[in-house]
Coordinates of C-alpha atoms and ligand atoms in Angstrom, one line a residue:
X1 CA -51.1 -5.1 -8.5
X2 CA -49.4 -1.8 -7.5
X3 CA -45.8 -1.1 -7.5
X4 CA -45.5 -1.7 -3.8
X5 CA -46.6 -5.2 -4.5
X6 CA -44.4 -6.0 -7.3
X7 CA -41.8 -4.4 -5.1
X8 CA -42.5 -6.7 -2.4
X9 CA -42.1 -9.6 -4.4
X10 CA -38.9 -8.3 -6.4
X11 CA -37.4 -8.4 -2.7
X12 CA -38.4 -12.1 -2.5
X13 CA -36.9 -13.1 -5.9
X14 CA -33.7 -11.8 -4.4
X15 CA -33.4 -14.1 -1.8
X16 CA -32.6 -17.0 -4.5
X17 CA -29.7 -14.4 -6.4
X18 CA -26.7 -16.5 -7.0
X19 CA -24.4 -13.7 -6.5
X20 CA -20.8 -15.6 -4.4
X21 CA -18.7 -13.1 -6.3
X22 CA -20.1 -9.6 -5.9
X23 CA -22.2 -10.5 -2.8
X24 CA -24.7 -8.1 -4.0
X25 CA -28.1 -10.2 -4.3
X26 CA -30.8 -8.5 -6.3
X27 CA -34.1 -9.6 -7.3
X28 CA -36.7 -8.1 -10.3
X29 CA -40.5 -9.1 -10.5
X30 CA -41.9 -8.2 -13.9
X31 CA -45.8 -7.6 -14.5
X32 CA -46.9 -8.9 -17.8
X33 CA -50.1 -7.4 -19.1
X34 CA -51.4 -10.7 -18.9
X35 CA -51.4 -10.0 -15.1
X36 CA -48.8 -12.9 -15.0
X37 CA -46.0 -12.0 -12.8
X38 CA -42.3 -13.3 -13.5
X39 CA -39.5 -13.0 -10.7
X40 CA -35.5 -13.1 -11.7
X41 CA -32.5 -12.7 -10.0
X42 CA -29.0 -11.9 -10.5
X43 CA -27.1 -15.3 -11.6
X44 CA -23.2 -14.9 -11.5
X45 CA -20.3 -16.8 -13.0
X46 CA -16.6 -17.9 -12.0
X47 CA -16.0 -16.0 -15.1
X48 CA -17.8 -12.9 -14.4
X49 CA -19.2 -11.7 -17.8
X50 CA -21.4 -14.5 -17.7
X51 CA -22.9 -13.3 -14.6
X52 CA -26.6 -12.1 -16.0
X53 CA -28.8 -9.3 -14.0
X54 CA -32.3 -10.1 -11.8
X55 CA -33.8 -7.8 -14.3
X56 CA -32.9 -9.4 -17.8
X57 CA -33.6 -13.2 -16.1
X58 CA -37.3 -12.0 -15.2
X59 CA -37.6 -10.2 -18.5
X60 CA -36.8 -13.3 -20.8
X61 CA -38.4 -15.7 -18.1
X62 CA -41.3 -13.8 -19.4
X63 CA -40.7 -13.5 -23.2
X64 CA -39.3 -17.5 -23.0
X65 CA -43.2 -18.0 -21.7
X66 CA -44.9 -16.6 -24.7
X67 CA -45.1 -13.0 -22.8
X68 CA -44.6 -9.8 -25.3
X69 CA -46.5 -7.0 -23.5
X70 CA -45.6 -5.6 -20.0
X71 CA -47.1 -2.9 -17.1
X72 CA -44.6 -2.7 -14.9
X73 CA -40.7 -4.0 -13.5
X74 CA -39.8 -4.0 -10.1
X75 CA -36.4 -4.1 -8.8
X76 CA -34.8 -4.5 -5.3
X77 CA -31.3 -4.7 -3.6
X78 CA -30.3 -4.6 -0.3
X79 CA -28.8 -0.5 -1.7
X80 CA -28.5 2.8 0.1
X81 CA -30.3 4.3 -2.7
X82 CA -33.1 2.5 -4.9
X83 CA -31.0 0.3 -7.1
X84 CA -30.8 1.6 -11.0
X85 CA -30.6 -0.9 -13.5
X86 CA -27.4 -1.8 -15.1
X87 CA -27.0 -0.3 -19.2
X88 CA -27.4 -3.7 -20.7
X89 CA -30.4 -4.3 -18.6
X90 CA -32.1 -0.6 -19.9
X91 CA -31.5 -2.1 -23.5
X92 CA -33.2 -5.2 -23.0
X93 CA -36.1 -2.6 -21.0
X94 CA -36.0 -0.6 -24.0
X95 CA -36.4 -4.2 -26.2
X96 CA -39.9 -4.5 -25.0
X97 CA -40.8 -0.9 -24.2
X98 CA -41.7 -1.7 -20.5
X99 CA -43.2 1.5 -19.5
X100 CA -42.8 1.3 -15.6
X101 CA -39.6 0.9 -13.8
X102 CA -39.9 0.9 -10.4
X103 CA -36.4 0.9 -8.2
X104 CA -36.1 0.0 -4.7
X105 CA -33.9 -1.1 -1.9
X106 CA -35.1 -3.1 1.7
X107 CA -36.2 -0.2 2.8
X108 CA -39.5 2.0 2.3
X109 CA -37.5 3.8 -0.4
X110 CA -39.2 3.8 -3.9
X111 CA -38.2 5.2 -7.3
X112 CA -40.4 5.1 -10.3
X113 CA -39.1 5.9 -13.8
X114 CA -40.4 5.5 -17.2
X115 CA -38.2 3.3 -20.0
X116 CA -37.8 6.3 -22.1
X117 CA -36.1 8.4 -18.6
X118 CA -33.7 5.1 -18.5
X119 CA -32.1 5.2 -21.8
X120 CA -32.9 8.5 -23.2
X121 CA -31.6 8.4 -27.1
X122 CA -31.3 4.5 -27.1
X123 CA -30.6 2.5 -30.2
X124 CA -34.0 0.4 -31.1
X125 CA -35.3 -1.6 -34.6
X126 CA -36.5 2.0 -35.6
X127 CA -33.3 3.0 -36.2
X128 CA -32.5 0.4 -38.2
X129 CA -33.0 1.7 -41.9
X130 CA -34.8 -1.6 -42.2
X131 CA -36.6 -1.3 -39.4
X132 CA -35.2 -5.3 -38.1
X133 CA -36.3 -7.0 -41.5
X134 CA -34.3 -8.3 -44.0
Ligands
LIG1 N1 -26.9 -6.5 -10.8 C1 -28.2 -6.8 -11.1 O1 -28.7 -8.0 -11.1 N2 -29.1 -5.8 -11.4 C2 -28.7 -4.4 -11.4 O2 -29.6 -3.6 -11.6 C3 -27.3 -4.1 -11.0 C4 -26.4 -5.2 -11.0 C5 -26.0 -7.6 -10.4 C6 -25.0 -8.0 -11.4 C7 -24.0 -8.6 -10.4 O3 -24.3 -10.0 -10.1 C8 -24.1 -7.8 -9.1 O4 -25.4 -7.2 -9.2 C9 -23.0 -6.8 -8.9 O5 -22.9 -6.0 -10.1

């Protein structure tokens, strides 16, 4: 699976975006090392901070199924540019140090970045002085 593929199918995942408020449809498609691919979309709200992105729904589709370890995470919107993921959503790419992030639009046009590029200086469980245990 290549990054064009999981493109392909991040465009497909965005044709089931719930998005009647912004009108901006998006779709993810996440590539567990299990080869195991799980598709999200953006899922909005009447009252709009409930509205959750394509890429967090694919990302804990994935962890809700038992997945921990990820290759790659594609995500598409119908964008002038390749469409960067929100802050939240480089957080949660952060969470499970997903090394690929691959953003795209409808188009041919193709950007690949690495989780680290996203959120450079990010806040993580090694910054915890106890490291997330109690
Ligand atoms: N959105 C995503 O799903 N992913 C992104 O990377 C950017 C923003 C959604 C949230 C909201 O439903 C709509 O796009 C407009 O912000």
């Amino acid at each position: 699976m290549d990054a064009k593929e999981l493109m392909k199918i991040a465009r497909k995942a965005r044709q089931n975006a719930y998005a009647p408020y912004s009108h901006f449809a998006v779709g993810a498609a996440l590539l567990a090392e299990s080869g195991r691919v799980y598709t999200g979309c953006n899922i909005e709200n009447a009252s709009y901070g409930l509205t959750c992105c394509a890429e967090r729904n694919a990302i804990f589709a994935a962890v809700g199924a038992g997945e921990r370890r990820f290759k790659m995470l594609a995500v598409a919107a119908d964008s002038p540019e390749p469409v960067a993921p929100c802050g939240a959503c480089r957080q949660v790419i952060a969470e499970f140090g997903i090394p690929i992030v691959v953003m795209g639009n409808l188009k041919e046009a193709i950007k690949t970045m690495s989780a680290e590029e996203l959120l450079p200086y990010g806040f993580g469980q090694e910054s915890m002085n106890n490291k997330g245990e109690k």
